[in-house]
Coordinates of C-alpha atoms and ligand atoms in Angstrom, one line a residue:
M108 CA 0.0 0.0 0.0
N109 CA 1.6 3.2 -1.2
F110 CA 2.1 5.8 1.5
T111 CA 0.2 8.8 0.3
T112 CA -0.8 12.2 1.8
L113 CA -3.5 14.8 1.2
D114 CA -2.8 17.9 -0.8
R115 CA -5.2 20.1 1.1
P116 CA -7.6 19.7 4.1
P117 CA -10.7 17.7 3.4
G118 CA -13.9 19.6 4.3
S119 CA -14.4 17.6 7.5
C120 CA -13.4 14.7 9.6
D121 CA -14.4 13.0 12.8
V122 CA -11.1 13.4 14.6
L123 CA -8.3 15.8 13.7
V124 CA -4.9 15.0 15.2
V125 CA -2.5 18.0 15.3
G126 CA 1.1 16.7 15.2
S127 CA 2.6 13.4 14.1
G128 CA 4.9 12.3 16.9
A129 CA 4.3 9.3 19.1
A130 CA 1.4 11.0 20.8
G131 CA -0.4 12.0 17.6
L132 CA 0.2 8.7 15.8
T133 CA -0.9 6.6 18.7
A134 CA -4.0 8.6 19.1
A135 CA -4.7 8.4 15.4
C136 CA -4.5 4.6 15.4
R137 CA -6.8 4.3 18.3
A138 CA -9.3 6.8 17.0
A139 CA -9.3 4.9 13.6
D140 CA -9.9 1.7 15.5
A141 CA -13.0 3.3 17.1
G142 CA -14.3 3.8 13.5
H143 CA -13.6 7.4 13.1
H144 CA -12.4 9.2 10.0
V145 CA -9.1 10.6 11.2
V146 CA -6.8 13.2 9.7
V147 CA -3.3 13.8 11.1
A148 CA -2.1 17.4 10.3
E149 CA 1.7 17.9 10.6
R150 CA 3.3 21.3 10.4
A151 CA 6.6 20.0 9.0
G152 CA 7.1 18.5 5.6
V153 CA 7.9 15.2 7.2
L154 CA 6.3 13.0 9.8
G155 CA 7.5 11.9 13.2
G156 CA 8.5 15.1 15.1
T157 CA 11.1 14.7 17.9
T158 CA 9.9 11.1 18.3
A159 CA 11.6 10.2 15.0
V160 CA 15.0 11.6 16.0
S161 CA 14.8 10.2 19.6
G162 CA 16.1 7.0 21.2
G163 CA 12.6 5.6 21.0
V164 CA 12.8 4.0 24.4
L165 CA 9.6 3.6 26.4
W166 CA 9.6 3.4 30.2
A167 CA 6.7 1.0 30.5
P168 CA 6.4 -0.6 34.0
G169 CA 4.1 -3.6 34.2
N170 CA 4.4 -4.3 30.5
H171 CA 3.6 -7.8 29.3
L172 CA 7.0 -8.4 27.6
A173 CA 8.9 -8.5 30.8
D174 CA 8.3 -10.8 33.7
A175 CA 5.4 -8.9 35.3
D176 CA 6.8 -6.9 38.1
G177 CA 3.5 -5.7 39.4
A178 CA 1.7 -2.5 38.9
A179 CA 1.8 -1.9 42.7
E180 CA 5.6 -1.8 42.8
A181 CA 5.6 0.6 39.8
V182 CA 3.2 3.0 41.5
R183 CA 5.2 2.8 44.7
H184 CA 8.3 3.8 42.7
L185 CA 6.5 6.6 41.0
V186 CA 5.2 8.0 44.3
A187 CA 8.8 8.1 45.5
V188 CA 10.2 9.6 42.3
T189 CA 7.6 12.3 42.2
R190 CA 8.1 12.9 45.9
A191 CA 4.4 12.3 46.5
S192 CA 3.5 15.4 44.5
V193 CA 1.2 13.6 42.1
P194 CA -2.0 11.9 43.4
R195 CA -1.5 8.2 43.6
P196 CA -4.6 7.4 41.4
R197 CA -3.1 9.4 38.6
L198 CA 0.1 7.4 38.8
A199 CA -1.9 4.2 38.9
A200 CA -3.8 5.3 35.8
F201 CA -0.5 5.9 34.0
V202 CA 0.8 2.5 34.9
G203 CA -2.4 0.8 33.7
A204 CA -2.5 2.8 30.5
I205 CA 1.1 2.2 29.5
A206 CA 0.8 -1.5 30.1
A207 CA -2.4 -1.6 28.0
A208 CA -0.8 0.6 25.4
V209 CA 2.3 -1.6 25.1
R210 CA 0.0 -4.6 24.7
Y211 CA -1.9 -2.7 22.0
L212 CA 1.2 -1.6 20.1
C213 CA 2.6 -5.1 20.1
D214 CA -0.5 -6.9 19.2
Q215 CA -2.3 -4.5 16.9
T216 CA 0.2 -2.2 15.3
R217 CA 3.5 -2.5 13.4
A218 CA 5.5 -1.3 16.4
D219 CA 7.9 -4.0 17.4
L220 CA 9.1 -3.6 21.0
F221 CA 11.4 -5.7 23.2
V222 CA 12.8 -5.4 26.7
L223 CA 16.0 -3.4 27.0
D224 CA 18.2 -4.5 29.8
R225 CA 18.3 -1.2 31.6
P226 CA 17.7 -0.5 35.3
D227 CA 15.5 2.4 36.6
Y228 CA 17.5 5.6 37.0
R229 CA 16.5 6.0 40.7
A230 CA 17.7 2.6 41.8
G231 CA 17.8 3.6 45.5
L232 CA 14.1 4.5 45.7
P233 CA 11.4 2.1 46.7
G234 CA 9.8 0.0 44.0
A235 CA 12.8 0.5 41.6
A236 CA 13.3 -2.4 39.1
G237 CA 16.7 -3.7 37.9
R238 CA 15.2 -4.4 34.4
G239 CA 12.0 -4.9 32.5
R240 CA 10.6 -1.5 32.4
A241 CA 12.5 0.0 29.5
L242 CA 11.5 -1.1 25.9
D243 CA 13.5 -0.8 22.7
N244 CA 12.4 -0.9 19.1
R245 CA 13.4 -3.6 16.6
P246 CA 14.7 -2.3 13.3
F247 CA 12.0 -1.1 10.9
D248 CA 12.3 -1.5 7.2
V249 CA 11.0 1.8 5.9
R250 CA 11.5 0.8 2.2
A251 CA 9.0 -2.1 2.6
H252 CA 6.4 0.7 2.6
P253 CA 6.7 2.5 -0.7
G254 CA 6.4 6.3 -0.5
L255 CA 7.2 6.5 3.3
E256 CA 10.9 7.1 3.2
P257 CA 10.9 10.7 2.0
L258 CA 8.0 11.5 4.4
L259 CA 9.7 10.2 7.6
R260 CA 11.8 12.7 9.5
P261 CA 15.5 11.6 9.1
P262 CA 17.5 11.0 12.2
T263 CA 19.9 13.7 13.4
Y264 CA 23.0 12.2 15.1
L265 CA 21.9 8.9 16.7
P266 CA 23.3 5.9 14.9
W267 CA 21.1 3.5 13.0
V268 CA 21.6 0.8 15.6
T269 CA 19.2 -0.4 18.3
M270 CA 19.6 0.8 21.9
A271 CA 20.3 -2.8 22.8
E272 CA 23.1 -3.1 20.3
R273 CA 24.6 0.2 21.5
E274 CA 24.3 -0.5 25.2
Q275 CA 24.5 -4.3 25.6
D276 CA 26.3 -5.9 22.8
P277 CA 30.0 -5.2 23.3
G278 CA 30.9 -7.5 20.4
A279 CA 28.7 -5.6 17.9
D280 CA 30.4 -3.9 15.0
L281 CA 28.3 -0.8 15.4
P282 CA 29.8 1.2 12.5
A283 CA 29.2 -1.7 10.1
I284 CA 25.7 -2.2 11.3
D285 CA 25.0 1.5 11.0
A286 CA 26.4 1.7 7.5
D287 CA 24.4 -1.4 6.4
R288 CA 21.1 -0.1 7.8
R289 CA 21.6 3.4 6.2
R290 CA 22.2 1.7 2.8
R291 CA 19.0 -0.4 3.2
G292 CA 16.9 2.4 4.7
V293 CA 16.2 0.4 7.9
R294 CA 15.5 2.7 10.8
T295 CA 16.0 2.1 14.5
M296 CA 15.2 3.8 17.8
G297 CA 12.7 6.6 17.5
G298 CA 12.7 6.4 13.7
A299 CA 11.5 2.8 13.9
L300 CA 8.8 3.8 16.4
A301 CA 7.5 6.7 14.3
G302 CA 7.8 4.8 11.1
S303 CA 5.9 1.8 12.3
L304 CA 3.2 3.9 13.9
A305 CA 2.8 6.0 10.7
V306 CA 2.3 2.8 8.7
S307 CA -0.1 1.5 11.3
A308 CA -2.2 4.6 11.0
H309 CA -2.0 4.7 7.2
V310 CA -3.3 1.1 6.9
R311 CA -6.2 2.0 9.1
G312 CA -7.2 4.7 6.6
V313 CA -5.9 7.7 8.6
E314 CA -5.2 10.5 6.2
F315 CA -2.0 12.7 6.5
L316 CA -1.7 16.3 5.7
L317 CA 1.9 17.6 5.7
G318 CA 3.1 21.2 5.7
A319 CA -0.1 22.0 7.6
R320 CA 0.4 24.2 10.6
A321 CA -2.8 24.4 12.6
V322 CA -3.1 27.9 13.9
T323 CA -6.6 28.5 15.3
L324 CA -9.3 26.4 16.8
E325 CA -12.9 27.8 16.9
R326 CA -16.0 26.2 18.2
A327 CA -18.3 25.0 15.5
G328 CA -21.4 23.3 17.0
P329 CA -20.3 20.5 19.2
G330 CA -17.0 20.2 17.3
W331 CA -14.3 22.6 16.0
E332 CA -13.2 24.5 12.9
V333 CA -9.5 24.5 12.6
A334 CA -7.5 26.9 10.4
F335 CA -4.2 25.9 8.8
E336 CA -1.7 28.6 7.8
G337 CA -2.1 29.2 4.1
L338 CA -4.2 26.0 3.6
G339 CA -7.7 26.8 4.6
R340 CA -10.0 25.2 7.2
L341 CA -11.3 21.9 8.3
R342 CA -14.2 21.0 10.5
A343 CA -13.6 18.2 13.0
G344 CA -15.9 16.5 15.6
A345 CA -13.0 16.2 18.0
V346 CA -9.4 17.6 18.0
V347 CA -6.4 15.9 19.6
L348 CA -3.6 18.3 20.3
A349 CA -0.3 16.5 19.9
G350 CA 2.0 19.2 18.6
G351 CA 4.8 18.7 21.1
G352 CA 6.2 21.3 23.6
F353 CA 7.2 24.9 23.3
E354 CA 10.9 24.5 23.5
G355 CA 11.4 25.9 20.0
D356 CA 10.0 29.3 20.8
P357 CA 12.5 31.6 22.6
A358 CA 9.8 34.0 23.8
L359 CA 7.8 31.1 25.5
Q360 CA 11.1 29.8 27.0
R361 CA 11.8 33.2 28.4
A362 CA 8.2 33.5 29.7
F363 CA 8.1 30.2 31.5
L364 CA 11.4 28.4 32.0
P365 CA 13.7 29.2 34.9
A366 CA 16.6 29.6 32.4
P367 CA 17.1 29.1 28.7
L368 CA 17.5 25.5 27.5
L369 CA 19.0 24.4 24.2
P370 CA 16.5 22.2 22.3
I371 CA 17.9 19.2 20.5
G372 CA 14.6 17.8 19.1
A373 CA 12.7 18.6 15.9
P374 CA 12.4 22.4 15.4
G375 CA 8.8 23.4 15.0
N376 CA 7.6 22.6 18.5
E377 CA 6.7 26.2 19.2
G378 CA 3.7 25.9 21.5
D379 CA 1.1 26.2 18.8
G380 CA -1.1 23.7 20.6
L381 CA -0.7 25.5 23.8
F382 CA -2.1 28.7 22.3
M383 CA -5.0 26.9 20.7
A384 CA -5.9 25.2 23.9
L385 CA -5.6 28.4 26.0
R386 CA -8.0 30.2 23.6
A387 CA -10.4 27.3 24.0
G388 CA -10.4 27.7 27.8
A389 CA -7.8 25.2 28.9
A390 CA -5.8 25.3 32.1
V391 CA -2.1 24.8 32.0
A392 CA 0.3 23.4 34.7
D393 CA 4.0 22.9 35.3
M394 CA 5.0 25.4 32.7
T395 CA 8.5 25.6 34.1
A396 CA 9.1 21.9 33.6
S397 CA 11.0 20.2 30.8
W398 CA 12.7 16.8 30.0
G399 CA 16.2 18.1 30.8
V400 CA 19.4 16.9 29.3
P401 CA 23.0 18.1 29.4
V402 CA 24.0 19.1 25.9
F403 CA 27.3 19.5 24.2
R404 CA 27.1 22.8 22.4
D405 CA 28.9 22.8 19.1
P406 CA 28.7 26.5 18.3
S407 CA 28.2 25.8 14.6
A408 CA 25.5 23.0 14.9
R409 CA 22.2 24.0 13.4
Y410 CA 18.9 22.1 12.9
D411 CA 16.7 23.7 10.2
G412 CA 18.8 26.9 10.8
R413 CA 18.5 26.9 14.6
P414 CA 21.2 26.4 17.2
T415 CA 21.2 22.8 18.5
G416 CA 23.6 20.3 20.1
R417 CA 24.1 16.7 21.1
L418 CA 23.0 14.9 24.2
A419 CA 25.9 14.6 26.6
G420 CA 25.0 11.3 28.1
A421 CA 27.2 8.3 28.6
E422 CA 30.3 10.5 27.9
L423 CA 29.9 12.2 31.3
T424 CA 30.0 9.0 33.2
R425 CA 33.3 7.6 31.9
P426 CA 36.6 7.5 33.7
G427 CA 39.2 10.1 33.0
S428 CA 36.7 12.9 32.7
I429 CA 34.9 15.5 34.9
V430 CA 32.5 18.4 34.5
V431 CA 33.6 21.7 36.0
D432 CA 32.2 25.2 36.1
A433 CA 34.0 28.5 35.5
R434 CA 35.2 28.3 39.1
G435 CA 37.1 25.2 38.2
R436 CA 35.0 23.1 40.5
R437 CA 32.9 20.0 40.0
F438 CA 29.3 20.6 41.1
A439 CA 27.5 17.3 40.8
D440 CA 27.8 13.5 40.3
E441 CA 28.4 13.5 36.5
G442 CA 26.7 10.2 36.3
H443 CA 23.5 11.5 38.0
D444 CA 20.4 10.9 35.8
Y445 CA 20.4 13.5 33.0
H446 CA 17.1 15.2 34.1
E447 CA 18.5 16.0 37.6
L448 CA 22.0 16.8 36.3
T449 CA 20.5 19.4 33.9
K450 CA 19.0 21.3 36.9
T451 CA 22.5 21.6 38.4
L452 CA 23.8 23.1 35.1
T453 CA 21.4 26.0 35.2
G454 CA 23.2 29.3 35.4
R455 CA 26.7 27.8 35.0
A456 CA 29.3 27.9 32.2
A457 CA 30.3 24.3 32.4
W458 CA 33.0 22.3 30.6
F459 CA 33.4 18.6 30.1
V460 CA 37.2 18.0 30.6
Y461 CA 39.1 14.8 29.8
D462 CA 42.6 13.7 29.3
A463 CA 44.6 11.9 26.5
A464 CA 43.9 8.4 27.8
H465 CA 40.2 9.1 27.8
R466 CA 40.4 10.4 24.3
A467 CA 42.2 7.3 23.1
R468 CA 39.6 5.0 24.7
F469 CA 36.2 6.6 24.3
P470 CA 34.0 8.2 21.7
V471 CA 33.0 11.8 22.6
A472 CA 30.1 13.7 21.0
G473 CA 30.0 11.4 18.0
V474 CA 33.7 11.4 17.3
P475 CA 35.5 8.0 17.5
P476 CA 38.2 7.2 20.1
G477 CA 41.5 8.8 19.2
S478 CA 39.8 11.9 17.6
T479 CA 38.7 15.2 18.9
P480 CA 35.6 17.2 17.9
S481 CA 36.7 20.1 15.7
W482 CA 35.0 22.6 18.0
A483 CA 36.7 21.3 21.2
V484 CA 39.4 23.2 23.1
T485 CA 42.6 21.2 23.4
R486 CA 45.8 22.3 25.2
P487 CA 49.0 20.4 26.3
T488 CA 48.4 21.3 30.0
L489 CA 45.5 21.7 32.4
R490 CA 46.6 25.3 33.1
A491 CA 46.6 26.2 29.4
L492 CA 43.2 24.6 29.0
A493 CA 41.7 26.5 31.9
E494 CA 43.0 29.8 30.5
A495 CA 41.6 29.1 27.1
C496 CA 38.2 28.2 28.6
G497 CA 38.0 31.1 31.1
V498 CA 38.1 28.6 34.0
D499 CA 40.0 29.3 37.2
A500 CA 43.3 27.5 36.6
D501 CA 44.4 27.0 40.2
A502 CA 41.0 25.7 41.2
L503 CA 40.9 23.3 38.3
A504 CA 44.3 21.9 39.3
E505 CA 43.0 21.3 42.8
T506 CA 39.8 19.8 41.6
V507 CA 41.7 17.3 39.3
A508 CA 44.1 16.5 42.1
E509 CA 41.3 15.7 44.5
F510 CA 39.3 13.7 41.8
N511 CA 42.5 11.7 40.9
A512 CA 43.1 10.9 44.6
D513 CA 39.5 9.7 45.0
A514 CA 39.7 7.7 41.8
G515 CA 42.8 6.0 43.3
R516 CA 40.7 5.1 46.3
G517 CA 37.7 4.1 44.3
V518 CA 35.4 6.6 46.2
D519 CA 34.2 10.0 45.1
R520 CA 34.0 11.6 48.5
R521 CA 32.4 14.8 47.2
F522 CA 29.5 13.6 45.0
G523 CA 29.4 9.8 45.2
R524 CA 30.1 9.1 41.5
A525 CA 29.9 5.4 40.8
P526 CA 33.2 3.6 41.0
S527 CA 33.0 2.5 37.3
G528 CA 33.1 6.2 36.4
L529 CA 36.2 6.9 38.4
G530 CA 39.6 7.2 36.7
P531 CA 42.3 9.9 37.0
L532 CA 43.0 12.7 34.4
T533 CA 46.8 12.6 34.1
E534 CA 48.0 12.7 30.6
G535 CA 48.0 15.7 28.3
P536 CA 46.9 17.0 26.0
F537 CA 43.6 17.8 27.9
T538 CA 40.4 18.6 26.1
A539 CA 37.3 20.5 27.0
L540 CA 33.8 20.8 25.5
P541 CA 31.1 23.3 26.6
V542 CA 28.1 21.6 28.3
V543 CA 24.9 23.6 28.6
P544 CA 21.5 22.8 30.0
G545 CA 19.3 21.4 27.2
T546 CA 15.9 19.9 26.6
L547 CA 14.3 16.9 24.8
G548 CA 11.1 18.9 25.0
T549 CA 9.2 20.9 27.5
S550 CA 6.9 18.8 29.7
G551 CA 4.5 21.3 31.2
G552 CA 1.4 22.4 29.4
V553 CA -2.3 21.8 28.9
V554 CA -4.0 20.1 31.8
T555 CA -5.9 16.9 30.9
D556 CA -7.6 14.1 32.8
D557 CA -6.3 10.6 32.6
E558 CA -8.1 10.0 29.3
G559 CA -6.5 13.1 27.7
R560 CA -9.6 15.4 27.9
V561 CA -8.5 19.0 28.1
L562 CA -9.7 20.6 31.3
T563 CA -10.6 24.1 32.2
R564 CA -9.3 25.8 35.3
G565 CA -12.5 24.7 37.0
G566 CA -11.7 21.1 36.1
E567 CA -14.4 20.8 33.5
P568 CA -13.6 19.0 30.2
V569 CA -13.6 21.2 27.1
E570 CA -15.9 19.3 24.9
G571 CA -14.3 17.4 22.0
L572 CA -10.7 18.6 22.9
F573 CA -7.9 16.3 23.8
A574 CA -4.2 16.6 24.3
A575 CA -1.3 14.2 24.7
G576 CA 2.5 14.3 24.7
N577 CA 4.6 17.3 25.4
V578 CA 1.8 19.8 24.6
S579 CA 0.2 18.6 27.8
A580 CA 1.4 18.7 31.4
S581 CA 3.2 15.5 32.1
V582 CA 1.7 13.1 34.6
F583 CA 5.1 13.1 36.4
G584 CA 5.3 16.8 37.0
D585 CA 8.9 17.9 36.8
H586 CA 10.2 14.4 37.5
Y587 CA 11.8 11.8 35.4
P588 CA 11.3 8.2 36.6
G589 CA 13.4 6.5 34.0
G590 CA 14.8 6.6 30.4
G591 CA 11.8 6.5 28.2
A592 CA 9.4 8.3 30.5
S593 CA 8.7 11.0 28.1
L594 CA 7.6 8.8 25.2
A595 CA 5.8 6.5 27.6
A596 CA 3.8 9.5 29.1
A597 CA 2.9 10.5 25.5
V598 CA 1.9 7.0 24.4
A599 CA -0.1 6.2 27.5
R600 CA -2.2 9.4 27.3
A601 CA -2.7 9.0 23.6
Y602 CA -3.8 5.4 24.1
A603 CA -6.3 6.5 26.7
I604 CA -7.7 9.2 24.4
G605 CA -8.6 6.3 22.1
T606 CA -10.7 4.9 24.9
A607 CA -12.4 8.2 25.4
L608 CA -13.1 8.4 21.7
G609 CA -14.3 4.8 21.5
G610 CA -18.0 5.5 21.6
G611 CA -18.7 7.7 18.7
G612 CA -17.8 8.5 15.1
R613 CA -18.4 6.8 11.7
R614 CA -18.0 3.1 11.6
Ligands
LIG702 C1 18.0 13.0 20.8 C2 16.7 12.7 21.6 C3 16.6 11.4 22.2 C4 15.4 11.1 22.9 N1 15.3 9.9 23.4 C5 14.2 9.6 24.1 C6 13.9 8.2 24.5 O1 14.7 7.3 24.2 N2 12.8 8.0 25.3 C7 11.9 9.0 25.6 O2 10.9 8.7 26.3 N3 12.1 10.2 25.1 C8 13.2 10.5 24.3 N4 13.3 11.8 23.8 C9 12.2 12.8 24.0 C10 11.0 12.4 23.2 O3 11.4 12.1 21.9 C11 9.9 13.5 23.1 O4 9.6 13.9 24.4 C12 8.7 12.9 22.4 O5 9.0 12.5 21.1 C13 7.5 13.9 22.3 O6 6.5 13.3 21.6 P1 5.3 14.2 21.1 O7 4.4 13.3 20.3 O8 4.7 15.0 22.2 O9 6.0 15.3 20.2 P2 6.8 15.2 18.8 O10 7.3 13.9 18.6 O11 7.8 16.4 18.8 O12 5.8 15.6 17.7 C14 5.1 16.8 17.6 C15 4.8 17.1 16.2 O13 3.9 18.2 16.1 C16 4.2 19.0 15.0 N5 3.5 20.3 15.3 C17 3.8 21.3 16.1 N6 3.0 22.3 16.0 C18 2.1 22.0 15.0 C19 1.0 22.6 14.5 N7 0.6 23.9 14.8 N8 0.3 22.0 13.5 C20 0.6 20.7 13.1 N9 1.7 20.1 13.6 C21 2.4 20.7 14.6 C22 5.7 19.1 15.1 O14 6.2 19.5 13.9 C23 6.1 17.7 15.4 O15 6.3 16.9 14.3 C24 14.4 12.1 23.1 C25 14.5 13.3 22.4 C26 15.7 13.6 21.7 C27 15.8 15.0 21.0

């Protein structure tokens, strides 16, 4: 079945989905299953949003693919992670919805998930699991679906390997696997998730309208009339807002976030859905929250012309490296989960510093071992490096001496970094890369109930209006229970919207 798209909005549909990331595509499949005529409008010229450039991991406690670890334990863990700030029934609703959604994705869509052998990030908290909650995507052959390849957002910098290959298969020849998949058009990670969901929606008769930026939402009877920039209007019985967060809009960032965050997801998530929902009477919550990540800022990196960077993840946890601020001091356990680490970066000019032995052994920011990113600062001595970076040189020398001594003892007395991440910085030349607070997407937004109905400040549903994914306020507040929590929150709520939409529409 050739993957085709509409040229212009049809006059009407039962359900209009605004945005084609994981939230939008999941909601579209579910709405189509309920018998509705569904249109997905996507502002970009390609489908998939940030989802398609992501790691694609879902944090799905209680999923049927792992040995069932019990919903109760998962809820207990979530209560601990969210510091009891979220009502327990809401957390329980999430756990129920994500387990049902994973079952649905596996049994009824082309998504092909499997258990990734990853522990929860907050291993010390009650209810944490050593494995079973994180799910990876099997490779997805895009070319098996004619017409899809040019319509699916290409990856940015993540390799075309599965998370499992990357993290758990030391023998895998990742460059060879990557090259082979690129040649054959076989996507992995978020590209596999977005691609498989797009096909699942397409075979259900969902129609796609690309280059269609929804800008206004006006009441039309019990439904809505939606205007698209330069493309006319469409009447819809119900609208699902799934247009991502507002991280791409500097003015909204300034208005709500405690400090600027460098976005590394798909540009075009500029809060359009937020504005539409506000005009329709929606309440918003947690507007200061975001899925935080430390980001390597390559000054010349651009995504669709906008500044961007690369997630600074595993790099920060490896021996022979530290992160310091302009005072030349470490300020956190570099191996802390990235959401929490990002909060400590706020307001600092931070540098990731490593020595020649680290350079010889590890990849950094996409550059293989033995090489240095062209935009890095490298100097023969720590003092020269500090001076080049504007870092206090004496303090940096003290910091490195203390870290090296601790590495020798196998204990990071200052921040408790894991022993596996301890190793001295001894050999020049030394290298530094700027690290800034970044975001995978904002996570505050439109308030919904557990089935994604948009709510007013009085807690009443706005009839026929739903929201899921980063346009809506996350069920976790400003907390991050585990790798994949962001996509899981999106998919769980989108799945639940399908339940709410199940009763009506054309069959
Ligand atoms: C490098 C990277 C790795 C990541 N890895 C993971 C991971 O492994 N696990 C995880 O859980 N999360 C991960 N994330 C975060 C995750 O990808 C996002 O939080 C998630 O994809 C958000 O899904 P969404 O459906 O809300 O939005 P998106 O996937 O961003 O989709 C929103 C879509 O809406 C479109 N849109 C916006 N406005 C309009 C409009 N007015 N009209 C029509 N369309 C509009 C946008 O163009 C976009 O295509 C990662 C992010 C990045 C950048």
